[in-house]
Amino acid sequence: MNGAIASHDLIVVGAGIVGASCADAAAAEGLRVAIVEPGPIGGGATAAAMGHLVAMDDDPAELALAHYSLRQWEEFSTLKEAEFSRCGTLWVAREANDLRAVARRIERLAAAGIQAHAIDAESLYELEPELAPGMRGGMLVPREAVVYPPRVARYLVHRAQSRGARLHAGRRVRQLTGDGVQLDDGTRLAGPTLVATGCALPELLPRLPLRPRKGHLVITERYPTLLRHQLLELGYADSAHGDAASSVAFNVQPRPTGQILIGSAREFDATDAAVSPLVLQCMLERAFAFMPVLRELQALRAWTGFRPTTPDGLPYLGAVPGHTDLWVAAGHEGLGVTTALGSARLLLDLIHGRTPAIDPAPYAPSRMLA
Ligand SMILES: Cc1cc2nc3c(=O)[nH]c(=O)nc-3n(C[C@H](O)[C@H](O)[C@H](O)COP(=O)(O)OP(=O)(O)OC[C@H]3O[C@@H](n4cnc5c(N)ncnc54)[C@H](O)[C@@H]3O)c2cc1C
């Protein structure tokens, strides 16, 4: 195969949740697909993620993509490999101020077709008795869920392979050649190319600005009755969408195993993948302030991951300007699991010249190159 050129309808570079979703969608449409992945499938940011399927409503384009994608996640709700658990999202108000935004958020979600309702303080404690005293209430989004992202990525790649996709495992794309790609062993593949390399995007497409944003997570032993919903503080979006060099927010999740996943932290300019005791401590103190019982639990492991972050927080989905048959799907920050399936559909529509179900303009890579 070395030196020979194999021809494909789509070469997907990178098999995180985004590339895997694109490969699956392309293979389902009958395209001859090649997938190139140097590491484990879903072993990048996808393996580091919480796997919360959540609609953030403060940016209309992000909400549109999340909602479009969440509808597609329903197909996975009974799939064993997805480890799908419909725990719902419970947004918690610690201050009376936090509650002010709830009515507007419910309206915005409802306009997008997502059901949410306000929760008073009494009902909040019925739903989650272990919350710290003094919480003011919140907002429940009952249909939201959690999945196990790396396993879904593997499932999607296997499904694509069962439809004829060719996986180049353990191989890295060394360069884009204009008519396809060259791999690190010299193999050349020809065909339209989709770059879905997450944080590694600048290696192949340096003109598209992207910064890694470090996150920390902790997982505990099994406490199956302690927590029922994915809990987030209502100020979470300020941490997720703010520009602060470093921030933490209360974000905990009941895994279907009974384990509890505790987040979240965001740091720009931290390139070292090591767990930082200081960041971990800030993150956990924030979590303990909302849920003191967490302090008593046995933590098993902490890890970090990097979110691929664009300057405006929206992913790059579409054609790479100045090139023919070169596409990109990357830069999904902290929502790439939620939005992977919708991103793939949107990309496939663009590749085929069809009108996508949602307006693709906000995600067009050309917005950064004007
Ligand atoms: C701590 C943390 C928590 C998160 N929690 C959530 C959450 O709860 N919900 C949610 O929706 N999102 C969450 N995210 C965000 C989500 O994980 C990412 O947005 C998503 O995984 C990005 O997927 P990806 O496929 O673009 O990137 P990746 O998963 O990083 O995949 C990119 C792949 O490209 C491959 N690659 C790189 N270079 C090359 C090359 N030259 N040739 C071939 N392949 C290459 C890599 O090996 C990698 O496998 C979280 C992220 C972090 C870090």
CSV table of C-alpha atoms and ligand atoms in Angstrom, one decimal:
chain,number,residue,atom,x,y,z
A,1,MET,CA,0.0,0.0,0.0
A,2,ASN,CA,3.0,2.3,0.6
A,3,GLY,CA,3.2,5.0,-2.1
A,4,ALA,CA,0.0,3.7,-3.8
A,5,ILE,CA,-3.0,6.0,-3.9
A,6,ALA,CA,-6.3,4.7,-2.7
A,7,SER,CA,-9.4,6.7,-3.7
A,8,HIS,CA,-12.3,7.5,-1.4
A,9,ASP,CA,-15.4,9.6,-1.4
A,10,LEU,CA,-14.4,11.0,2.1
A,11,ILE,CA,-11.3,10.8,4.2
A,12,VAL,CA,-12.1,11.5,7.8
A,13,VAL,CA,-9.0,12.6,9.7
A,14,GLY,CA,-9.4,11.9,13.4
A,15,ALA,CA,-11.8,9.5,15.2
A,16,GLY,CA,-12.9,11.4,18.3
A,17,ILE,CA,-16.6,11.6,18.7
A,18,VAL,CA,-16.8,14.2,16.0
A,19,GLY,CA,-14.8,12.3,13.3
A,20,ALA,CA,-16.5,9.1,14.3
A,21,SER,CA,-20.0,10.7,13.9
A,22,CYS,CA,-19.0,12.1,10.5
A,23,ALA,CA,-17.6,8.8,9.3
A,24,ASP,CA,-20.7,7.0,10.4
A,25,ALA,CA,-23.0,9.5,8.7
A,26,ALA,CA,-21.0,9.3,5.5
A,27,ALA,CA,-20.9,5.5,5.4
A,28,ALA,CA,-24.6,5.4,6.1
A,29,GLU,CA,-25.1,7.5,2.9
A,30,GLY,CA,-23.1,4.9,0.9
A,31,LEU,CA,-19.9,7.0,0.6
A,32,ARG,CA,-16.6,5.1,0.4
A,33,VAL,CA,-15.0,6.3,3.6
A,34,ALA,CA,-11.5,6.2,5.0
A,35,ILE,CA,-10.8,7.0,8.7
A,36,VAL,CA,-7.3,7.8,9.9
A,37,GLU,CA,-6.6,7.7,13.7
A,38,PRO,CA,-3.2,7.4,15.3
A,39,GLY,CA,-4.4,6.6,18.8
A,40,PRO,CA,-7.3,4.8,20.4
A,41,ILE,CA,-10.7,5.6,18.9
A,42,GLY,CA,-12.2,8.3,21.0
A,43,GLY,CA,-9.0,8.5,23.0
A,44,GLY,CA,-8.6,12.3,22.8
A,45,ALA,CA,-10.9,14.9,24.4
A,46,THR,CA,-13.7,12.5,23.9
A,47,ALA,CA,-12.3,10.1,26.5
A,48,ALA,CA,-11.8,12.9,29.0
A,49,ALA,CA,-15.4,14.2,28.7
A,50,MET,CA,-18.2,14.0,31.2
A,51,GLY,CA,-20.6,12.8,28.5
A,52,HIS,CA,-23.4,15.2,29.5
A,53,LEU,CA,-25.9,15.9,26.6
A,54,VAL,CA,-26.9,19.4,27.4
A,55,ALA,CA,-28.4,22.4,25.6
A,56,MET,CA,-26.6,25.6,26.5
A,57,ASP,CA,-29.0,28.5,25.7
A,58,ASP,CA,-26.9,31.7,25.9
A,59,ASP,CA,-25.8,31.6,22.2
A,60,PRO,CA,-28.5,31.0,19.6
A,61,ALA,CA,-26.3,29.2,17.2
A,62,GLU,CA,-24.9,26.9,19.9
A,63,LEU,CA,-28.5,26.2,21.1
A,64,ALA,CA,-29.6,25.4,17.5
A,65,LEU,CA,-26.8,22.9,17.0
A,66,ALA,CA,-27.3,21.3,20.4
A,67,HIS,CA,-31.0,20.9,19.9
A,68,TYR,CA,-30.5,19.5,16.4
A,69,SER,CA,-28.0,17.0,17.8
A,70,LEU,CA,-30.0,16.1,21.0
A,71,ARG,CA,-32.8,14.9,18.7
A,72,GLN,CA,-30.4,12.6,17.0
A,73,TRP,CA,-29.1,11.3,20.3
A,74,GLU,CA,-32.5,9.8,20.9
A,75,GLU,CA,-31.6,7.0,18.5
A,76,PHE,CA,-29.0,6.0,21.1
A,77,SER,CA,-31.2,6.0,24.1
A,78,THR,CA,-31.7,2.2,24.1
A,79,LEU,CA,-28.3,1.3,22.8
A,80,LYS,CA,-26.2,-0.7,25.3
A,81,GLU,CA,-22.9,0.7,24.0
A,82,ALA,CA,-24.0,4.3,24.6
A,83,GLU,CA,-24.6,3.8,28.4
A,84,PHE,CA,-27.3,6.4,27.9
A,85,SER,CA,-29.0,7.5,31.2
A,86,ARG,CA,-31.8,10.0,31.1
A,87,CYS,CA,-31.0,11.7,34.5
A,88,GLY,CA,-32.1,15.2,33.4
A,89,THR,CA,-30.2,18.4,34.1
A,90,LEU,CA,-31.0,20.3,37.3
A,91,TRP,CA,-29.6,23.8,37.3
A,92,VAL,CA,-29.1,25.0,40.9
A,93,ALA,CA,-29.5,28.6,42.2
A,94,ARG,CA,-27.4,29.4,45.2
A,95,GLU,CA,-28.2,33.1,45.2
A,96,ALA,CA,-31.5,34.8,44.6
A,97,ASN,CA,-29.8,36.6,41.7
A,98,ASP,CA,-29.2,33.3,39.9
A,99,LEU,CA,-33.0,32.7,39.8
A,100,ARG,CA,-33.6,35.9,37.8
A,101,ALA,CA,-32.3,34.3,34.6
A,102,VAL,CA,-34.5,31.2,34.9
A,103,ALA,CA,-37.7,32.5,33.3
A,104,ARG,CA,-35.7,33.9,30.3
A,105,ARG,CA,-33.8,30.6,30.0
A,106,ILE,CA,-37.0,28.5,30.0
A,107,GLU,CA,-38.4,30.8,27.3
A,108,ARG,CA,-35.3,30.4,25.1
A,109,LEU,CA,-35.2,26.6,25.6
A,110,ALA,CA,-39.0,26.4,24.8
A,111,ALA,CA,-38.5,28.4,21.7
A,112,ALA,CA,-35.9,25.9,20.6
A,113,GLY,CA,-38.3,23.0,21.4
A,114,ILE,CA,-36.7,22.0,24.7
A,115,GLN,CA,-38.9,21.5,27.7
A,116,ALA,CA,-37.7,23.0,31.0
A,117,HIS,CA,-39.4,24.2,34.1
A,118,ALA,CA,-38.6,26.3,37.2
A,119,ILE,CA,-38.1,24.5,40.5
A,120,ASP,CA,-38.7,26.2,43.9
A,121,ALA,CA,-36.5,25.6,46.8
A,122,GLU,CA,-38.7,23.0,48.4
A,123,SER,CA,-39.0,20.9,45.2
A,124,LEU,CA,-35.2,21.3,44.7
A,125,TYR,CA,-34.6,19.4,48.0
A,126,GLU,CA,-37.2,16.8,47.1
A,127,LEU,CA,-35.2,16.1,43.9
A,128,GLU,CA,-31.8,16.3,45.5
A,129,PRO,CA,-31.9,16.1,49.3
A,130,GLU,CA,-28.1,16.2,49.6
A,131,LEU,CA,-27.8,19.8,48.3
A,132,ALA,CA,-26.4,22.3,50.9
A,133,PRO,CA,-29.0,24.1,52.9
A,134,GLY,CA,-30.0,27.6,51.6
A,135,MET,CA,-30.2,26.9,47.9
A,136,ARG,CA,-32.9,29.1,46.3
A,137,GLY,CA,-34.4,26.8,43.6
A,138,GLY,CA,-33.4,26.2,40.0
A,139,MET,CA,-34.5,24.8,36.6
A,140,LEU,CA,-35.0,21.3,35.5
A,141,VAL,CA,-34.5,20.0,32.0
A,142,PRO,CA,-35.9,16.6,32.3
A,143,ARG,CA,-35.1,15.0,29.0
A,144,GLU,CA,-31.4,15.6,29.0
A,145,ALA,CA,-29.1,12.6,29.5
A,146,VAL,CA,-25.5,11.4,29.9
A,147,VAL,CA,-23.6,8.9,27.7
A,148,TYR,CA,-20.2,7.2,27.7
A,149,PRO,CA,-18.5,9.1,24.8
A,150,PRO,CA,-15.4,6.9,23.9
A,151,ARG,CA,-17.6,3.8,23.7
A,152,VAL,CA,-20.1,5.7,21.4
A,153,ALA,CA,-17.1,6.8,19.2
A,154,ARG,CA,-16.0,3.1,18.9
A,155,TYR,CA,-19.5,2.0,18.1
A,156,LEU,CA,-19.9,4.6,15.4
A,157,VAL,CA,-16.5,3.7,13.8
A,158,HIS,CA,-17.4,0.0,13.9
A,159,ARG,CA,-20.8,0.8,12.3
A,160,ALA,CA,-19.1,2.8,9.6
A,161,GLN,CA,-16.7,-0.1,9.0
A,162,SER,CA,-19.6,-2.6,8.8
A,163,ARG,CA,-20.8,-0.3,5.9
A,164,GLY,CA,-17.4,-0.5,4.2
A,165,ALA,CA,-15.4,2.3,5.8
A,166,ARG,CA,-11.6,1.6,5.9
A,167,LEU,CA,-9.9,2.4,9.2
A,168,HIS,CA,-6.2,3.3,9.1
A,169,ALA,CA,-5.6,2.6,12.8
A,170,GLY,CA,-2.3,3.7,14.4
A,171,ARG,CA,-1.6,6.1,11.5
A,172,ARG,CA,-1.4,9.9,11.5
A,173,VAL,CA,-2.1,12.3,8.7
A,174,ARG,CA,1.3,13.9,8.1
A,175,GLN,CA,0.1,16.4,5.5
A,176,LEU,CA,-2.8,17.5,3.4
A,177,THR,CA,-1.8,17.0,-0.3
A,178,GLY,CA,-4.4,19.0,-2.1
A,179,ASP,CA,-6.1,15.9,-3.5
A,180,GLY,CA,-6.2,14.0,-0.2
A,181,VAL,CA,-3.7,13.2,2.5
A,182,GLN,CA,-0.4,11.6,3.2
A,183,LEU,CA,0.0,9.3,6.2
A,184,ASP,CA,3.1,9.0,8.4
A,185,ASP,CA,4.0,5.7,6.7
A,186,GLY,CA,4.0,7.4,3.3
A,187,THR,CA,0.6,6.0,2.3
A,188,ARG,CA,-1.4,8.4,0.2
A,189,LEU,CA,-5.2,8.5,0.2
A,190,ALA,CA,-7.0,10.5,-2.5
A,191,GLY,CA,-10.5,12.1,-2.1
A,192,PRO,CA,-12.4,14.9,-0.4
A,193,THR,CA,-11.0,15.3,3.1
A,194,LEU,CA,-12.6,16.2,6.4
A,195,VAL,CA,-10.3,17.3,9.2
A,196,ALA,CA,-11.7,16.4,12.6
A,197,THR,CA,-8.6,16.4,14.7
A,198,GLY,CA,-9.9,18.4,17.7
A,199,CYS,CA,-7.1,20.3,19.5
A,200,ALA,CA,-4.6,19.1,16.9
A,201,LEU,CA,-6.4,21.2,14.2
A,202,PRO,CA,-3.6,23.8,13.9
A,203,GLU,CA,-1.1,21.1,12.9
A,204,LEU,CA,-3.0,20.6,9.6
A,205,LEU,CA,-4.9,23.9,9.3
A,206,PRO,CA,-2.9,26.6,11.1
A,207,ARG,CA,-5.0,29.4,9.6
A,208,LEU,CA,-8.0,28.5,11.8
A,209,PRO,CA,-7.3,29.8,15.3
A,210,LEU,CA,-7.9,27.3,18.1
A,211,ARG,CA,-6.8,27.1,21.7
A,212,PRO,CA,-6.8,24.1,24.0
A,213,ARG,CA,-8.8,24.7,27.2
A,214,LYS,CA,-7.8,22.4,30.0
A,215,GLY,CA,-10.3,20.7,32.2
A,216,HIS,CA,-10.1,18.5,35.3
A,217,LEU,CA,-12.5,15.8,36.5
A,218,VAL,CA,-12.7,13.5,39.5
A,219,ILE,CA,-14.6,10.2,39.7
A,220,THR,CA,-15.6,8.6,43.0
A,221,GLU,CA,-16.4,5.1,44.3
A,222,ARG,CA,-20.0,3.9,43.8
A,223,TYR,CA,-22.8,5.7,45.7
A,224,PRO,CA,-25.9,4.7,43.7
A,225,THR,CA,-28.5,6.5,45.8
A,226,LEU,CA,-26.8,9.8,46.5
A,227,LEU,CA,-27.5,11.7,43.3
A,228,ARG,CA,-30.2,11.5,40.7
A,229,HIS,CA,-29.6,14.4,38.2
A,230,GLN,CA,-26.8,16.0,36.5
A,231,LEU,CA,-26.4,19.1,38.7
A,232,LEU,CA,-24.9,22.4,37.5
A,233,GLU,CA,-24.8,25.8,39.1
A,234,LEU,CA,-26.8,28.4,37.2
A,235,GLY,CA,-23.7,30.4,36.7
A,236,TYR,CA,-22.0,27.6,34.8
A,237,ALA,CA,-22.3,29.4,31.5
A,238,ASP,CA,-20.2,32.2,32.8
A,239,SER,CA,-17.4,29.8,33.4
A,240,ALA,CA,-18.0,27.9,30.1
A,241,HIS,CA,-18.3,30.9,27.8
A,242,GLY,CA,-16.3,33.5,29.7
A,243,ASP,CA,-12.8,34.5,28.8
A,244,ALA,CA,-11.3,34.1,32.2
A,245,ALA,CA,-7.8,32.5,32.2
A,246,SER,CA,-9.1,30.1,34.8
A,247,SER,CA,-12.5,29.3,36.3
A,248,VAL,CA,-14.3,26.6,38.2
A,249,ALA,CA,-18.0,25.7,38.4
A,250,PHE,CA,-20.2,23.2,40.3
A,251,ASN,CA,-21.0,20.4,37.9
A,252,VAL,CA,-21.6,16.8,39.2
A,253,GLN,CA,-23.0,13.8,37.4
A,254,PRO,CA,-24.4,10.4,38.6
A,255,ARG,CA,-22.9,7.7,36.3
A,256,PRO,CA,-25.1,4.7,35.6
A,257,THR,CA,-22.5,2.7,37.6
A,258,GLY,CA,-23.4,4.7,40.7
A,259,GLN,CA,-20.1,6.6,40.6
A,260,ILE,CA,-20.1,10.3,40.8
A,261,LEU,CA,-18.2,12.5,38.3
A,262,ILE,CA,-17.2,15.9,39.7
A,263,GLY,CA,-16.2,18.9,37.6
A,264,SER,CA,-15.6,21.4,36.3
A,265,ALA,CA,-12.6,23.5,35.6
A,266,ARG,CA,-11.5,25.6,32.7
A,267,GLU,CA,-8.0,26.9,32.0
A,268,PHE,CA,-6.5,28.6,29.0
A,269,ASP,CA,-2.7,28.6,28.6
A,270,ALA,CA,-2.2,25.4,30.6
A,271,THR,CA,-0.5,23.1,28.2
A,272,ASP,CA,0.7,20.5,30.7
A,273,ALA,CA,-1.7,17.5,31.0
A,274,ALA,CA,-0.7,16.8,34.6
A,275,VAL,CA,-3.4,17.1,37.3
A,276,SER,CA,-2.9,20.4,39.2
A,277,PRO,CA,-3.5,20.0,43.0
A,278,LEU,CA,-4.4,23.7,43.2
A,279,VAL,CA,-7.0,23.6,40.4
A,280,LEU,CA,-8.4,20.3,41.8
A,281,GLN,CA,-8.8,21.9,45.2
A,282,CYS,CA,-10.6,25.0,43.9
A,283,MET,CA,-12.9,22.8,41.8
A,284,LEU,CA,-13.7,20.4,44.7
A,285,GLU,CA,-14.2,23.3,47.2
A,286,ARG,CA,-16.8,24.7,44.7
A,287,ALA,CA,-18.5,21.3,44.6
A,288,PHE,CA,-18.5,20.9,48.4
A,289,ALA,CA,-20.1,24.4,48.8
A,290,PHE,CA,-23.1,23.1,46.8
A,291,MET,CA,-23.1,19.5,48.1
A,292,PRO,CA,-21.2,19.1,51.3
A,293,VAL,CA,-21.6,15.3,51.4
A,294,LEU,CA,-19.3,15.0,48.4
A,295,ARG,CA,-16.4,15.7,50.9
A,296,GLU,CA,-17.1,12.4,52.5
A,297,LEU,CA,-16.8,10.3,49.4
A,298,GLN,CA,-13.9,8.2,48.3
A,299,ALA,CA,-12.4,9.6,45.1
A,300,LEU,CA,-10.9,7.0,42.8
A,301,ARG,CA,-9.1,9.0,40.1
A,302,ALA,CA,-8.6,12.5,38.7
A,303,TRP,CA,-7.7,13.3,35.1
A,304,THR,CA,-7.4,16.2,32.7
A,305,GLY,CA,-8.4,16.8,29.1
A,306,PHE,CA,-8.3,19.7,26.7
A,307,ARG,CA,-11.3,21.3,25.0
A,308,PRO,CA,-10.8,22.5,21.5
A,309,THR,CA,-11.8,26.2,21.7
A,310,THR,CA,-12.4,28.7,18.9
A,311,PRO,CA,-12.3,32.4,19.5
A,312,ASP,CA,-16.1,32.8,19.4
A,313,GLY,CA,-16.8,29.5,21.1
A,314,LEU,CA,-18.6,28.0,18.0
A,315,PRO,CA,-17.2,25.0,16.1
A,316,TYR,CA,-15.8,25.2,12.6
A,317,LEU,CA,-18.2,23.2,10.4
A,318,GLY,CA,-17.8,23.6,6.7
A,319,ALA,CA,-15.5,24.1,3.7
A,320,VAL,CA,-12.0,25.4,4.3
A,321,PRO,CA,-11.8,28.6,2.2
A,322,GLY,CA,-9.2,28.6,-0.5
A,323,HIS,CA,-9.2,24.8,-1.0
A,324,THR,CA,-11.3,22.4,-3.0
A,325,ASP,CA,-12.8,19.4,-1.3
A,326,LEU,CA,-11.4,20.2,2.1
A,327,TRP,CA,-13.7,20.3,5.0
A,328,VAL,CA,-13.4,20.8,8.7
A,329,ALA,CA,-15.4,19.7,11.8
A,330,ALA,CA,-13.5,20.9,14.9
A,331,GLY,CA,-13.5,23.3,17.8
A,332,HIS,CA,-16.5,22.1,19.8
A,333,GLU,CA,-15.1,23.3,23.2
A,334,GLY,CA,-17.1,21.7,26.0
A,335,LEU,CA,-20.1,20.6,24.0
A,336,GLY,CA,-18.6,18.3,21.4
A,337,VAL,CA,-20.2,15.2,22.7
A,338,THR,CA,-23.6,16.9,22.7
A,339,THR,CA,-23.2,18.4,19.2
A,340,ALA,CA,-21.2,15.7,17.4
A,341,LEU,CA,-24.2,14.0,15.7
A,342,GLY,CA,-25.7,17.3,14.5
A,343,SER,CA,-22.3,18.5,13.3
A,344,ALA,CA,-22.0,15.3,11.2
A,345,ARG,CA,-25.4,15.7,9.6
A,346,LEU,CA,-24.8,19.4,8.9
A,347,LEU,CA,-21.4,18.6,7.3
A,348,LEU,CA,-22.8,15.8,5.1
A,349,ASP,CA,-25.5,18.2,3.9
A,350,LEU,CA,-22.9,20.8,3.0
A,351,ILE,CA,-20.6,18.3,1.3
A,352,HIS,CA,-23.6,17.1,-0.9
A,353,GLY,CA,-24.8,20.6,-1.6
A,354,ARG,CA,-28.0,20.1,0.3
A,355,THR,CA,-29.6,22.7,2.5
A,356,PRO,CA,-29.0,21.7,6.1
A,357,ALA,CA,-31.8,21.6,8.6
A,358,ILE,CA,-30.2,24.5,10.6
A,359,ASP,CA,-28.5,27.6,9.3
A,360,PRO,CA,-24.8,26.7,8.8
A,361,ALA,CA,-23.5,30.3,8.5
A,362,PRO,CA,-22.6,30.8,12.2
A,363,TYR,CA,-20.2,27.8,12.1
A,364,ALA,CA,-18.6,28.6,8.7
A,365,PRO,CA,-14.8,28.5,9.0
A,366,SER,CA,-14.6,31.5,6.6
A,367,ARG,CA,-15.8,33.7,9.5
A,368,MET,CA,-12.3,33.6,10.9
A,369,LEU,CA,-10.5,34.2,7.6
A,370,ALA,CA,-12.4,37.3,6.5
B,1,LIG,C1,-12.9,17.7,31.0
B,1,LIG,C2,-13.9,17.8,29.9
B,1,LIG,C3,-15.2,17.6,30.0
B,1,LIG,C4,-16.1,17.6,29.0
B,1,LIG,N1,-17.4,17.3,29.2
B,1,LIG,C5,-18.3,17.3,28.1
B,1,LIG,C6,-19.6,17.0,28.3
B,1,LIG,O1,-20.1,16.7,29.4
B,1,LIG,N2,-20.5,17.1,27.2
B,1,LIG,C7,-20.0,17.5,26.0
B,1,LIG,O2,-20.9,17.6,25.1
B,1,LIG,N3,-18.7,17.7,25.8
B,1,LIG,C8,-17.8,17.7,26.8
B,1,LIG,N4,-16.5,18.0,26.6
B,1,LIG,C9,-16.1,18.4,25.3
B,1,LIG,C10,-15.8,17.2,24.3
B,1,LIG,O3,-15.1,16.2,25.0
B,1,LIG,C11,-15.1,17.7,23.1
B,1,LIG,O4,-15.7,18.8,22.5
B,1,LIG,C12,-15.2,16.6,22.0
B,1,LIG,O5,-14.7,15.4,22.6
B,1,LIG,C13,-14.3,17.0,20.8
B,1,LIG,O6,-14.3,15.8,20.0
B,1,LIG,P1,-13.3,15.8,18.8
B,1,LIG,O7,-13.6,14.5,18.0
B,1,LIG,O8,-13.4,17.1,18.0
B,1,LIG,O9,-11.8,15.7,19.4
B,1,LIG,P2,-11.0,14.5,20.0
B,1,LIG,O10,-11.9,13.6,20.8
B,1,LIG,O11,-9.8,15.1,20.7
B,1,LIG,O12,-10.6,13.7,18.7
B,1,LIG,C14,-9.6,14.2,17.8
B,1,LIG,C15,-8.9,12.9,17.3
B,1,LIG,O13,-8.1,13.4,16.2
B,1,LIG,C16,-6.9,12.5,16.2
B,1,LIG,N5,-5.8,13.2,15.5
B,1,LIG,C17,-5.1,14.3,15.9
B,1,LIG,N6,-4.2,14.6,14.9
B,1,LIG,C18,-4.4,13.7,13.9
B,1,LIG,C19,-3.7,13.5,12.7
B,1,LIG,N7,-2.7,14.3,12.2
B,1,LIG,N8,-4.1,12.5,11.9
B,1,LIG,C20,-5.1,11.7,12.3
B,1,LIG,N9,-5.8,11.8,13.5
B,1,LIG,C21,-5.4,12.8,14.3
B,1,LIG,C22,-6.6,12.4,17.7
B,1,LIG,O14,-5.8,11.3,18.0
B,1,LIG,C23,-8.0,12.3,18.3
B,1,LIG,O15,-8.5,11.0,18.5
B,1,LIG,C24,-15.6,17.9,27.6
B,1,LIG,C25,-14.3,18.1,27.5
B,1,LIG,C26,-13.4,18.0,28.5
B,1,LIG,C27,-11.9,18.2,28.3
